[in-house]
mmCIF file with all atom_site columns, C-alpha atoms in Angstrom:
data_model
loop_
_atom_site.group_PDB
_atom_site.id
_atom_site.type_symbol
_atom_site.label_atom_id
_atom_site.label_alt_id
_atom_site.label_comp_id
_atom_site.label_asym_id
_atom_site.label_entity_id
_atom_site.label_seq_id
_atom_site.pdbx_PDB_ins_code
_atom_site.Cartn_x
_atom_site.Cartn_y
_atom_site.Cartn_z
_atom_site.occupancy
_atom_site.B_iso_or_equiv
_atom_site.pdbx_formal_charge
_atom_site.auth_seq_id
_atom_site.auth_comp_id
_atom_site.auth_asym_id
_atom_site.auth_atom_id
_atom_site.pdbx_PDB_model_num
ATOM 1   C CA . ASN I 1 1   ? -8.306  3.511   9.829  1.00 0.00 ? 13  ASN I CA 1
ATOM 2   C CA . TYR I 1 2   ? -8.522  7.338   9.395  1.00 0.00 ? 14  TYR I CA 1
ATOM 3   C CA . GLU I 1 3   ? -5.121  8.844   7.767  1.00 0.00 ? 15  GLU I CA 1
ATOM 4   C CA . ASP I 1 4   ? -5.014  11.651  10.766 1.00 0.00 ? 16  ASP I CA 1
ATOM 5   C CA . LEU I 1 5   ? -5.140  9.667   14.284 1.00 0.00 ? 17  LEU I CA 1
ATOM 6   C CA . PRO I 1 6   ? -3.928  6.908   15.856 1.00 0.00 ? 18  PRO I CA 1
ATOM 7   C CA . PHE I 1 7   ? -3.963  3.362   15.376 1.00 0.00 ? 19  PHE I CA 1
ATOM 8   C CA . ASP I 1 8   ? -5.247  2.053   18.408 1.00 0.00 ? 20  ASP I CA 1
ATOM 9   C CA . LEU I 1 9   ? -7.332  4.301   20.477 1.00 0.00 ? 21  LEU I CA 1
ATOM 10  C CA . GLY I 1 10  ? -8.412  2.259   23.347 1.00 0.00 ? 22  GLY I CA 1
ATOM 11  C CA . GLU I 1 11  ? -6.955  4.838   25.677 1.00 0.00 ? 23  GLU I CA 1
ATOM 12  C CA . LYS I 1 12  ? -7.778  8.104   23.498 1.00 0.00 ? 24  LYS I CA 1
ATOM 13  C CA . PRO I 1 13  ? -10.964 8.301   24.560 1.00 0.00 ? 25  PRO I CA 1
ATOM 14  C CA . ASP I 1 14  ? -10.847 12.284  22.695 1.00 0.00 ? 26  ASP I CA 1
ATOM 15  C CA . SER I 1 15  ? -9.483  10.712  18.995 1.00 0.00 ? 27  SER I CA 1
ATOM 16  C CA . ALA I 1 16  ? -12.034 7.113   19.374 1.00 0.00 ? 28  ALA I CA 1
ATOM 17  C CA . ALA I 1 17  ? -14.900 10.444  19.610 1.00 0.00 ? 29  ALA I CA 1
ATOM 18  C CA . MET I 1 18  ? -13.479 11.843  17.044 1.00 0.00 ? 30  MET I CA 1
ATOM 19  C CA . CYS I 1 19  ? -13.294 9.299   14.919 1.00 0.00 ? 31  CYS I CA 1
ATOM 20  C CA . VAL I 1 20  ? -17.099 7.999   15.018 1.00 0.00 ? 32  VAL I CA 1
ATOM 21  C CA . ALA I 1 21  ? -18.472 12.086  15.145 1.00 0.00 ? 33  ALA I CA 1
ATOM 22  C CA . ARG I 1 22  ? -16.493 11.626  11.848 1.00 0.00 ? 34  ARG I CA 1
ATOM 23  C CA . THR I 1 23  ? -17.855 8.702   10.661 1.00 0.00 ? 35  THR I CA 1
ATOM 24  C CA . VAL I 1 24  ? -21.257 9.860   11.534 1.00 0.00 ? 36  VAL I CA 1
ATOM 25  C CA . GLN I 1 25  ? -21.161 12.985  9.698  1.00 0.00 ? 37  GLN I CA 1
ATOM 26  C CA . ALA I 1 26  ? -19.835 11.418  6.561  1.00 0.00 ? 38  ALA I CA 1
ATOM 27  C CA . LEU I 1 27  ? -22.220 8.869   5.966  1.00 0.00 ? 39  LEU I CA 1
ATOM 28  C CA . ARG I 1 28  ? -24.969 11.580  6.253  1.00 0.00 ? 40  ARG I CA 1
ATOM 29  C CA . LEU I 1 29  ? -23.950 14.335  4.142  1.00 0.00 ? 41  LEU I CA 1
ATOM 30  C CA . GLU I 1 30  ? -24.790 11.759  1.114  1.00 0.00 ? 42  GLU I CA 1
ATOM 31  C CA . GLU I 1 31  ? -27.130 12.487  -0.800 1.00 0.00 ? 43  GLU I CA 1
ATOM 32  C CA . ASN I 1 32  ? -30.816 10.387  0.072  1.00 0.00 ? 44  ASN I CA 1
ATOM 33  C CA . ALA I 1 33  ? -28.532 8.879   2.638  1.00 0.00 ? 45  ALA I CA 1
ATOM 34  C CA . PRO I 1 34  ? -29.679 6.137   4.645  1.00 0.00 ? 46  PRO I CA 1
ATOM 35  C CA . VAL I 1 35  ? -30.801 6.245   7.843  1.00 0.00 ? 47  VAL I CA 1
ATOM 36  C CA . TYR I 1 36  ? -28.077 4.273   10.826 1.00 0.00 ? 48  TYR I CA 1
ATOM 37  C CA . ASP I 1 37  ? -29.125 3.280   14.091 1.00 0.00 ? 49  ASP I CA 1
ATOM 38  C CA . LEU I 1 38  ? -25.593 4.771   15.404 1.00 0.00 ? 50  LEU I CA 1
ATOM 39  C CA . VAL I 1 39  ? -25.332 2.498   19.548 1.00 0.00 ? 51  VAL I CA 1
ATOM 40  C CA . ARG I 1 40  ? -23.081 3.053   22.200 1.00 0.00 ? 52  ARG I CA 1
ATOM 41  C CA . LEU I 1 41  ? -21.982 -0.335  23.515 1.00 0.00 ? 53  LEU I CA 1
ATOM 42  C CA . ARG I 1 42  ? -21.317 1.709   27.491 1.00 0.00 ? 54  ARG I CA 1
ATOM 43  C CA . ASP I 1 43  ? -24.703 2.722   26.735 1.00 0.00 ? 55  ASP I CA 1
ATOM 44  C CA . LEU I 1 44  ? -25.654 -1.517  27.389 1.00 0.00 ? 56  LEU I CA 1
ATOM 45  C CA . THR I 1 45  ? -25.759 -3.739  29.716 1.00 0.00 ? 57  THR I CA 1
ATOM 46  C CA . PRO I 1 46  ? -23.362 -7.294  29.079 1.00 0.00 ? 58  PRO I CA 1
ATOM 47  C CA . LEU I 1 47  ? -25.953 -8.482  28.127 1.00 0.00 ? 59  LEU I CA 1
ATOM 48  C CA . GLN I 1 48  ? -27.356 -6.705  25.105 1.00 0.00 ? 60  GLN I CA 1
ATOM 49  C CA . ARG I 1 49  ? -23.676 -6.101  24.185 1.00 0.00 ? 61  ARG I CA 1
ATOM 50  C CA . GLN I 1 50  ? -23.870 -9.635  23.504 1.00 0.00 ? 62  GLN I CA 1
ATOM 51  C CA . GLY I 1 51  ? -27.286 -10.131 22.277 1.00 0.00 ? 63  GLY I CA 1
ATOM 52  C CA . LEU I 1 52  ? -25.244 -8.235  19.510 1.00 0.00 ? 64  LEU I CA 1
ATOM 53  C CA . ALA I 1 53  ? -22.377 -10.464 18.681 1.00 0.00 ? 65  ALA I CA 1
ATOM 54  C CA . GLU I 1 54  ? -24.431 -13.705 18.389 1.00 0.00 ? 66  GLU I CA 1
ATOM 55  C CA . SER I 1 55  ? -26.676 -12.064 16.073 1.00 0.00 ? 67  SER I CA 1
ATOM 56  C CA . ARG I 1 56  ? -23.572 -11.122 14.456 1.00 0.00 ? 68  ARG I CA 1
ATOM 57  C CA . LYS I 1 57  ? -24.738 -7.407  14.692 1.00 0.00 ? 69  LYS I CA 1
ATOM 58  C CA . ILE I 1 58  ? -20.621 -6.626  15.681 1.00 0.00 ? 70  ILE I CA 1
ATOM 59  C CA . SER I 1 59  ? -18.146 -8.194  16.664 1.00 0.00 ? 71  SER I CA 1
ATOM 60  C CA . ARG I 1 60  ? -16.428 -9.949  19.817 1.00 0.00 ? 72  ARG I CA 1
ATOM 61  C CA . ASP I 1 61  ? -13.629 -8.372  20.028 1.00 0.00 ? 73  ASP I CA 1
ATOM 62  C CA . LEU I 1 62  ? -15.602 -4.981  19.467 1.00 0.00 ? 74  LEU I CA 1
ATOM 63  C CA . MET I 1 63  ? -17.530 -5.417  23.237 1.00 0.00 ? 75  MET I CA 1
ATOM 64  C CA . THR I 1 64  ? -13.335 -5.457  24.585 1.00 0.00 ? 76  THR I CA 1
ATOM 65  C CA . HIS I 1 65  ? -13.723 -1.833  23.835 1.00 0.00 ? 77  HIS I CA 1
ATOM 66  C CA . ALA I 1 66  ? -17.292 -0.698  25.057 1.00 0.00 ? 78  ALA I CA 1
ATOM 67  C CA . ALA I 1 67  ? -16.685 2.316   26.683 1.00 0.00 ? 79  ALA I CA 1
ATOM 68  C CA . ALA I 1 68  ? -15.427 4.218   23.742 1.00 0.00 ? 80  ALA I CA 1
ATOM 69  C CA . ALA I 1 69  ? -17.098 1.373   21.326 1.00 0.00 ? 81  ALA I CA 1
ATOM 70  C CA . ALA I 1 70  ? -19.746 2.503   18.818 1.00 0.00 ? 82  ALA I CA 1
ATOM 71  C CA . VAL I 1 71  ? -22.009 0.435   16.127 1.00 0.00 ? 83  VAL I CA 1
ATOM 72  C CA . LEU I 1 72  ? -24.185 1.655   13.306 1.00 0.00 ? 84  LEU I CA 1
ATOM 73  C CA . LEU I 1 73  ? -27.012 -0.334  12.483 1.00 0.00 ? 85  LEU I CA 1
ATOM 74  C CA . ARG I 1 74  ? -29.748 -1.025  8.913  1.00 0.00 ? 86  ARG I CA 1
ATOM 75  C CA . GLU I 1 75  ? -31.536 -3.503  10.611 1.00 0.00 ? 87  GLU I CA 1
ATOM 76  C CA . GLU I 1 76  ? -33.226 -4.083  7.221  1.00 0.00 ? 88  GLU I CA 1
ATOM 77  C CA . GLU I 1 77  ? -29.652 -4.546  5.134  1.00 0.00 ? 89  GLU I CA 1
ATOM 78  C CA . SER I 1 78  ? -27.917 -6.364  7.546  1.00 0.00 ? 90  SER I CA 1
ATOM 79  C CA . LEU I 1 79  ? -25.291 -3.787  7.725  1.00 0.00 ? 91  LEU I CA 1
ATOM 80  C CA . SER I 1 80  ? -23.203 -2.556  10.302 1.00 0.00 ? 92  SER I CA 1
ATOM 81  C CA . ILE I 1 81  ? -20.267 -0.489  10.288 1.00 0.00 ? 93  ILE I CA 1
ATOM 82  C CA . MET I 1 82  ? -18.358 -0.486  13.810 1.00 0.00 ? 94  MET I CA 1
ATOM 83  C CA . MET I 1 83  ? -16.066 1.902   15.557 1.00 0.00 ? 95  MET I CA 1
ATOM 84  C CA . ASN I 1 84  ? -13.317 2.207   17.455 1.00 0.00 ? 96  ASN I CA 1
ATOM 85  C CA . GLU I 1 85  ? -12.656 -1.713  17.362 1.00 0.00 ? 97  GLU I CA 1
ATOM 86  C CA . GLU I 1 86  ? -8.788  -2.458  16.351 1.00 0.00 ? 98  GLU I CA 1
ATOM 87  C CA . ASP I 1 87  ? -9.258  -0.987  13.317 1.00 0.00 ? 99  ASP I CA 1
ATOM 88  C CA . HIS I 1 88  ? -11.459 2.849   13.149 1.00 0.00 ? 100 HIS I CA 1
ATOM 89  C CA . LEU I 1 89  ? -13.552 1.109   11.122 1.00 0.00 ? 101 LEU I CA 1
ATOM 90  C CA . ARG I 1 90  ? -14.890 -2.473  9.905  1.00 0.00 ? 102 ARG I CA 1
ATOM 91  C CA . ILE I 1 91  ? -17.843 -2.266  7.549  1.00 0.00 ? 103 ILE I CA 1
ATOM 92  C CA . GLN I 1 92  ? -19.397 -6.013  7.768  1.00 0.00 ? 104 GLN I CA 1
ATOM 93  C CA . ALA I 1 93  ? -22.837 -6.883  6.047  1.00 0.00 ? 105 ALA I CA 1
ATOM 94  C CA . VAL I 1 94  ? -23.931 -10.156 6.295  1.00 0.00 ? 106 VAL I CA 1
ATOM 95  C CA . SER I 1 95  ? -26.406 -12.261 3.198  1.00 0.00 ? 107 SER I CA 1
ATOM 96  C CA . GLU I 1 96  ? -28.232 -15.523 3.505  1.00 0.00 ? 108 GLU I CA 1
ATOM 97  C CA . GLY I 1 97  ? -26.755 -17.925 1.767  1.00 0.00 ? 109 GLY I CA 1
ATOM 98  C CA . LEU I 1 98  ? -24.193 -18.377 -0.767 1.00 0.00 ? 110 LEU I CA 1
ATOM 99  C CA . ASN I 1 99  ? -24.271 -15.014 -1.252 1.00 0.00 ? 111 ASN I CA 1
ATOM 100 C CA . LEU I 1 100 ? -20.571 -13.328 -0.384 1.00 0.00 ? 112 LEU I CA 1
ATOM 101 C CA . ALA I 1 101 ? -20.964 -10.753 -4.181 1.00 0.00 ? 113 ALA I CA 1
ATOM 102 C CA . ASP I 1 102 ? -23.908 -9.699  -2.157 1.00 0.00 ? 114 ASP I CA 1
ATOM 103 C CA . ALA I 1 103 ? -23.099 -8.636  0.683  1.00 0.00 ? 115 ALA I CA 1
ATOM 104 C CA . ALA I 1 104 ? -19.203 -6.965  -0.976 1.00 0.00 ? 116 ALA I CA 1
ATOM 105 C CA . GLU I 1 105 ? -21.585 -5.135  -2.632 1.00 0.00 ? 117 GLU I CA 1
ATOM 106 C CA . LYS I 1 106 ? -23.563 -3.842  0.675  1.00 0.00 ? 118 LYS I CA 1
ATOM 107 C CA . CYS I 1 107 ? -19.693 -3.020  2.200  1.00 0.00 ? 119 CYS I CA 1
ATOM 108 C CA . PHE I 1 108 ? -17.899 -1.508  -1.000 1.00 0.00 ? 120 PHE I CA 1
ATOM 109 C CA . ARG I 1 109 ? -21.264 1.250   -0.795 1.00 0.00 ? 121 ARG I CA 1
ATOM 110 C CA . VAL I 1 110 ? -20.601 2.485   2.477  1.00 0.00 ? 122 VAL I CA 1
ATOM 111 C CA . ASP I 1 111 ? -16.837 2.282   1.874  1.00 0.00 ? 123 ASP I CA 1
ATOM 112 C CA . ASP I 1 112 ? -17.586 4.779   -1.349 1.00 0.00 ? 124 ASP I CA 1
ATOM 113 C CA . SER I 1 113 ? -20.299 6.605   0.165  1.00 0.00 ? 125 SER I CA 1
ATOM 114 C CA . LEU I 1 114 ? -16.777 7.619   3.356  1.00 0.00 ? 126 LEU I CA 1
ATOM 115 C CA . SER I 1 115 ? -14.737 8.213   1.053  1.00 0.00 ? 127 SER I CA 1
ATOM 116 C CA . ARG I 1 116 ? -16.342 10.519  -0.806 1.00 0.00 ? 128 ARG I CA 1
ATOM 117 C CA . HIS I 1 117 ? -16.171 12.768  2.455  1.00 0.00 ? 129 HIS I CA 1
ATOM 118 C CA . VAL I 1 118 ? -12.826 10.860  4.287  1.00 0.00 ? 130 VAL I CA 1
ATOM 119 C CA . THR I 1 119 ? -9.066  10.775  3.871  1.00 0.00 ? 131 THR I CA 1
ATOM 120 C CA . PHE I 1 120 ? -7.898  7.262   5.342  1.00 0.00 ? 132 PHE I CA 1
ATOM 121 C CA . ALA I 1 121 ? -5.366  6.030   6.011  1.00 0.00 ? 133 ALA I CA 1
ATOM 122 C CA . PHE I 1 122 ? -3.685  4.007   2.303  1.00 0.00 ? 134 PHE I CA 1
ATOM 123 C CA . ASP I 1 123 ? -0.133  3.361   0.916  1.00 0.00 ? 135 ASP I CA 1
ATOM 124 C CA . ASN I 1 124 ? 0.260   3.180   -2.942 1.00 0.00 ? 136 ASN I CA 1
ATOM 125 C CA . GLN I 1 125 ? 2.490   -0.206  -2.692 1.00 0.00 ? 137 GLN I CA 1
ATOM 126 C CA . LEU I 1 126 ? 0.453   -2.121  0.372  1.00 0.00 ? 138 LEU I CA 1
ATOM 127 C CA . GLY I 1 127 ? -2.892  -1.054  -0.539 1.00 0.00 ? 139 GLY I CA 1
ATOM 128 C CA . TYR I 1 128 ? -4.479  0.070   2.619  1.00 0.00 ? 140 TYR I CA 1
ATOM 129 C CA . LEU I 1 129 ? -2.809  0.547   6.165  1.00 0.00 ? 141 LEU I CA 1
ATOM 130 C CA . THR I 1 130 ? -4.148  -1.563  9.333  1.00 0.00 ? 142 THR I CA 1
ATOM 131 C CA . ALA I 1 131 ? -3.483  -2.291  13.251 1.00 0.00 ? 143 ALA I CA 1
ATOM 132 C CA . CYS I 1 132 ? -2.980  -5.872  12.363 1.00 0.00 ? 144 CYS I CA 1
ATOM 133 C CA . PRO I 1 133 ? -0.530  -6.684  9.371  1.00 0.00 ? 145 PRO I CA 1
ATOM 134 C CA . THR I 1 134 ? -1.749  -9.305  8.262  1.00 0.00 ? 146 THR I CA 1
ATOM 135 C CA . ASN I 1 135 ? -5.336  -7.195  7.209  1.00 0.00 ? 147 ASN I CA 1
ATOM 136 C CA . THR I 1 136 ? -2.835  -4.543  5.379  1.00 0.00 ? 148 THR I CA 1
ATOM 137 C CA . GLY I 1 137 ? -3.485  -4.593  1.594  1.00 0.00 ? 149 GLY I CA 1
ATOM 138 C CA . THR I 1 138 ? -7.591  -5.527  0.755  1.00 0.00 ? 150 THR I CA 1
ATOM 139 C CA . GLY I 1 139 ? -8.078  -5.021  4.529  1.00 0.00 ? 151 GLY I CA 1
ATOM 140 C CA . MET I 1 140 ? -11.494 -7.766  3.364  1.00 0.00 ? 152 MET I CA 1
ATOM 141 C CA . ARG I 1 141 ? -11.887 -10.072 5.083  1.00 0.00 ? 153 ARG I CA 1
ATOM 142 C CA . ALA I 1 142 ? -14.664 -12.525 3.279  1.00 0.00 ? 154 ALA I CA 1
ATOM 143 C CA . SER I 1 143 ? -16.832 -15.205 5.360  1.00 0.00 ? 155 SER I CA 1
ATOM 144 C CA . LEU I 1 144 ? -18.442 -18.223 4.749  1.00 0.00 ? 156 LEU I CA 1
ATOM 145 C CA . LEU I 1 145 ? -20.451 -19.881 8.135  1.00 0.00 ? 157 LEU I CA 1
ATOM 146 C CA . MET I 1 146 ? -21.235 -23.610 7.346  1.00 0.00 ? 158 MET I CA 1
ATOM 147 C CA . HIS I 1 147 ? -22.762 -26.874 8.428  1.00 0.00 ? 159 HIS I CA 1
ATOM 148 C CA . LEU I 1 148 ? -20.348 -29.308 8.449  1.00 0.00 ? 160 LEU I CA 1
ATOM 149 C CA . PRO I 1 149 ? -21.385 -32.242 10.730 1.00 0.00 ? 161 PRO I CA 1
ATOM 150 C CA . MET I 1 150 ? -20.120 -35.199 8.697  1.00 0.00 ? 162 MET I CA 1
ATOM 151 C CA . LEU I 1 151 ? -17.281 -33.633 7.756  1.00 0.00 ? 163 LEU I CA 1
ATOM 152 C CA . THR I 1 152 ? -16.617 -33.526 11.445 1.00 0.00 ? 164 THR I CA 1
ATOM 153 C CA . LEU I 1 153 ? -18.450 -36.682 12.571 1.00 0.00 ? 165 LEU I CA 1
ATOM 154 C CA . CYS I 1 154 ? -15.693 -38.552 10.321 1.00 0.00 ? 166 CYS I CA 1
ATOM 155 C CA . LYS I 1 155 ? -12.522 -36.449 11.164 1.00 0.00 ? 167 LYS I CA 1
ATOM 156 C CA . GLN I 1 156 ? -12.341 -35.131 7.649  1.00 0.00 ? 168 GLN I CA 1
ATOM 157 C CA . MET I 1 157 ? -11.727 -31.375 9.323  1.00 0.00 ? 169 MET I CA 1
ATOM 158 C CA . GLY I 1 158 ? -7.651  -31.242 9.988  1.00 0.00 ? 170 GLY I CA 1
ATOM 159 C CA . ASN I 1 159 ? -7.918  -32.600 5.948  1.00 0.00 ? 171 ASN I CA 1
ATOM 160 C CA . VAL I 1 160 ? -9.766  -29.833 4.766  1.00 0.00 ? 172 VAL I CA 1
ATOM 161 C CA . GLY I 1 161 ? -8.017  -27.040 6.831  1.00 0.00 ? 173 GLY I CA 1
ATOM 162 C CA . GLN I 1 162 ? -5.032  -27.806 4.689  1.00 0.00 ? 174 GLN I CA 1
ATOM 163 C CA . ILE I 1 163 ? -6.883  -27.892 1.553  1.00 0.00 ? 175 ILE I CA 1
ATOM 164 C CA . VAL I 1 164 ? -8.204  -24.460 2.201  1.00 0.00 ? 176 VAL I CA 1
ATOM 165 C CA . ALA I 1 165 ? -4.396  -22.979 3.261  1.00 0.00 ? 177 ALA I CA 1
ATOM 166 C CA . LYS I 1 166 ? -2.668  -23.902 -0.190 1.00 0.00 ? 178 LYS I CA 1
ATOM 167 C CA . VAL I 1 167 ? -5.549  -21.197 -1.678 1.00 0.00 ? 179 VAL I CA 1
ATOM 168 C CA . GLY I 1 168 ? -5.272  -18.962 1.614  1.00 0.00 ? 180 GLY I CA 1
ATOM 169 C CA . LEU I 1 169 ? -7.891  -19.940 3.637  1.00 0.00 ? 181 LEU I CA 1
ATOM 170 C CA . THR I 1 170 ? -8.397  -20.625 7.192  1.00 0.00 ? 182 THR I CA 1
ATOM 171 C CA . ILE I 1 171 ? -11.072 -22.318 8.988  1.00 0.00 ? 183 ILE I CA 1
ATOM 172 C CA . HIS I 1 172 ? -12.135 -21.041 12.629 1.00 0.00 ? 184 HIS I CA 1
ATOM 173 C CA . GLY I 1 173 ? -14.973 -21.647 14.402 1.00 0.00 ? 185 GLY I CA 1
ATOM 174 C CA . VAL I 1 174 ? -18.480 -20.395 14.265 1.00 0.00 ? 186 VAL I CA 1
ATOM 175 C CA . TYR I 1 175 ? -17.137 -16.478 16.341 1.00 0.00 ? 187 TYR I CA 1
ATOM 176 C CA . GLY I 1 176 ? -13.684 -17.077 14.552 1.00 0.00 ? 188 GLY I CA 1
ATOM 177 C CA . GLU I 1 177 ? -10.783 -16.763 15.621 1.00 0.00 ? 189 GLU I CA 1
ATOM 178 C CA . GLY I 1 178 ? -10.267 -18.047 19.216 1.00 0.00 ? 190 GLY I CA 1
ATOM 179 C CA . SER I 1 179 ? -13.819 -19.681 18.834 1.00 0.00 ? 191 SER I CA 1
ATOM 180 C CA . GLU I 1 180 ? -14.637 -22.710 19.148 1.00 0.00 ? 192 GLU I CA 1
ATOM 181 C CA . ALA I 1 181 ? -16.911 -25.024 16.130 1.00 0.00 ? 193 ALA I CA 1
ATOM 182 C CA . LEU I 1 182 ? -20.144 -24.934 17.904 1.00 0.00 ? 194 LEU I CA 1
ATOM 183 C CA . GLY I 1 183 ? -22.745 -27.297 16.658 1.00 0.00 ? 195 GLY I CA 1
ATOM 184 C CA . ASN I 1 184 ? -20.152 -28.330 13.691 1.00 0.00 ? 196 ASN I CA 1
ATOM 185 C CA . LEU I 1 185 ? -20.806 -24.244 12.755 1.00 0.00 ? 197 LEU I CA 1
ATOM 186 C CA . TYR I 1 186 ? -17.605 -23.330 10.671 1.00 0.00 ? 198 TYR I CA 1
ATOM 187 C CA . GLN I 1 187 ? -15.535 -20.048 9.002  1.00 0.00 ? 199 GLN I CA 1
ATOM 188 C CA . VAL I 1 188 ? -13.784 -20.173 6.385  1.00 0.00 ? 200 VAL I CA 1
ATOM 189 C CA . SER I 1 189 ? -12.714 -17.269 5.746  1.00 0.00 ? 201 SER I CA 1
ATOM 190 C CA . ASN I 1 190 ? -9.435  -16.086 3.713  1.00 0.00 ? 202 ASN I CA 1
ATOM 191 C CA . GLN I 1 191 ? -5.756  -15.412 5.372  1.00 0.00 ? 203 GLN I CA 1
ATOM 192 C CA . VAL I 1 192 ? -4.003  -12.931 3.361  1.00 0.00 ? 204 VAL I CA 1
ATOM 193 C CA . THR I 1 193 ? -5.115  -8.744  2.158  1.00 0.00 ? 205 THR I CA 1
ATOM 194 C CA . LEU I 1 194 ? -2.006  -8.054  0.632  1.00 0.00 ? 206 LEU I CA 1
ATOM 195 C CA . GLY I 1 195 ? -1.605  -9.026  -3.025 1.00 0.00 ? 207 GLY I CA 1
ATOM 196 C CA . ARG I 1 196 ? -5.092  -10.049 -3.484 1.00 0.00 ? 208 ARG I CA 1
ATOM 197 C CA . SER I 1 197 ? -8.244  -8.215  -5.093 1.00 0.00 ? 209 SER I CA 1
ATOM 198 C CA . GLU I 1 198 ? -11.657 -8.639  -3.849 1.00 0.00 ? 210 GLU I CA 1
ATOM 199 C CA . GLU I 1 199 ? -13.059 -9.979  -6.034 1.00 0.00 ? 211 GLU I CA 1
ATOM 200 C CA . ASP I 1 200 ? -10.361 -12.843 -6.485 1.00 0.00 ? 212 ASP I CA 1
ATOM 201 C CA . VAL I 1 201 ? -11.525 -13.163 -2.461 1.00 0.00 ? 213 VAL I CA 1
ATOM 202 C CA . ILE I 1 202 ? -14.311 -13.622 -3.210 1.00 0.00 ? 214 ILE I CA 1
ATOM 203 C CA . ARG I 1 203 ? -14.009 -16.318 -6.234 1.00 0.00 ? 215 ARG I CA 1
ATOM 204 C CA . SER I 1 204 ? -11.470 -18.582 -4.272 1.00 0.00 ? 216 SER I CA 1
ATOM 205 C CA . LEU I 1 205 ? -13.450 -18.707 -1.484 1.00 0.00 ? 217 LEU I CA 1
ATOM 206 C CA . GLN I 1 206 ? -16.486 -18.819 -3.149 1.00 0.00 ? 218 GLN I CA 1
ATOM 207 C CA . ALA I 1 207 ? -14.791 -22.240 -5.395 1.00 0.00 ? 219 ALA I CA 1
ATOM 208 C CA . ALA I 1 208 ? -13.127 -24.023 -2.276 1.00 0.00 ? 220 ALA I CA 1
ATOM 209 C CA . THR I 1 209 ? -16.443 -24.136 -0.122 1.00 0.00 ? 221 THR I CA 1
ATOM 210 C CA . GLU I 1 210 ? -18.754 -25.624 -3.000 1.00 0.00 ? 222 GLU I CA 1
ATOM 211 C CA . GLN I 1 211 ? -16.028 -27.941 -3.397 1.00 0.00 ? 223 GLN I CA 1
ATOM 212 C CA . ILE I 1 212 ? -16.566 -28.622 0.652  1.00 0.00 ? 224 ILE I CA 1
ATOM 213 C CA . VAL I 1 213 ? -20.450 -29.117 -0.023 1.00 0.00 ? 225 VAL I CA 1
ATOM 214 C CA . GLY I 1 214 ? -19.578 -31.293 -2.305 1.00 0.00 ? 226 GLY I CA 1
ATOM 215 C CA . HIS I 1 215 ? -18.536 -32.928 0.112  1.00 0.00 ? 227 HIS I CA 1
ATOM 216 C CA . GLU I 1 216 ? -20.334 -32.805 3.143  1.00 0.00 ? 228 GLU I CA 1
ATOM 217 C CA . ARG I 1 217 ? -23.399 -33.488 0.953  1.00 0.00 ? 229 ARG I CA 1
ATOM 218 C CA . ALA I 1 218 ? -21.405 -36.919 -0.779 1.00 0.00 ? 230 ALA I CA 1
ATOM 219 C CA . MET I 1 219 ? -20.209 -38.623 2.596  1.00 0.00 ? 231 MET I CA 1
ATOM 220 C CA . ARG I 1 220 ? -24.548 -37.890 4.320  1.00 0.00 ? 232 ARG I CA 1
ATOM 221 C CA . GLU I 1 221 ? -25.759 -39.311 1.561  1.00 0.00 ? 233 GLU I CA 1
ATOM 222 C CA . SER I 1 222 ? -22.888 -42.599 1.847  1.00 0.00 ? 234 SER I CA 1
ATOM 223 C CA . ALA I 1 223 ? -24.461 -42.184 5.583  1.00 0.00 ? 235 ALA I CA 1
ATOM 224 C CA . GLU I 1 224 ? -28.316 -41.948 5.184  1.00 0.00 ? 236 GLU I CA 1
ATOM 225 C CA . LYS I 1 225 ? -28.203 -44.671 3.151  1.00 0.00 ? 237 LYS I CA 1
ATOM 226 C CA . LYS I 1 226 ? -26.417 -46.674 5.220  1.00 0.00 ? 238 LYS I CA 1
ATOM 227 C CA . ASP I 1 227 ? -28.221 -46.625 8.306  1.00 0.00 ? 239 ASP I CA 1
ATOM 228 C CA . MET I 1 228 ? -30.149 -44.006 8.103  1.00 0.00 ? 240 MET I CA 1
ATOM 229 C CA . MET I 1 229 ? -31.687 -44.307 11.919 1.00 0.00 ? 241 MET I CA 1
ATOM 230 C CA . GLN I 1 230 ? -27.821 -45.276 13.329 1.00 0.00 ? 242 GLN I CA 1
ATOM 231 C CA . LEU I 1 231 ? -26.944 -41.075 11.952 1.00 0.00 ? 243 LEU I CA 1
ATOM 232 C CA . GLN I 1 232 ? -30.439 -39.640 13.533 1.00 0.00 ? 244 GLN I CA 1
ATOM 233 C CA . ASP I 1 233 ? -28.887 -41.055 16.043 1.00 0.00 ? 245 ASP I CA 1
ATOM 234 C CA . THR I 1 234 ? -25.279 -39.651 16.333 1.00 0.00 ? 246 THR I CA 1
ATOM 235 C CA . LEU I 1 235 ? -26.344 -36.609 14.850 1.00 0.00 ? 247 LEU I CA 1
#
């Protein structure tokens, strides 16, 4: 969030417009600045907005702020900078595989570029200040999208959720908090942002998901040996 703008910009069109203009200008001031495509949600049809959400270029929450919301996109890097969602900015990068560090590095570069030209809301004790207190601190959410059909079939997801909660992680549906696990797809992410570094969050998430992958693969191998045809019919 910018230091001098009110946090909730939903009913403040002038401040929301300033947020977009300031972000665009700050990125343009960078030497050898990369080119972003600016998309304003109010200029899109509901179907086009839905398409951006389903391809994970924007969040579903951003669609609820369509009148003021905008996003800067760099397709080749799977990078997006959402503006005027719950907070002023949400920087998001997506990578394939278990490659959290690569996605995080893309976000850090954008954060560093912006920080050279703008001032964010920051407290020396709490860290970055956010509209939702649970995001205060680093403000970072690291997530992994996982396909876990056997753990689901064997009704083990409840146990998995309890285990990851002990290390500050949580499991949501395919589109995050409040969504369903469509196609046995789950999103595992950190629940705590206060008092933990970005590197610590990435390490703990990666370690936990590697264990989950191990359990899923072991259950698949066991089921395949037992009755491959029945397994294929079930899934």
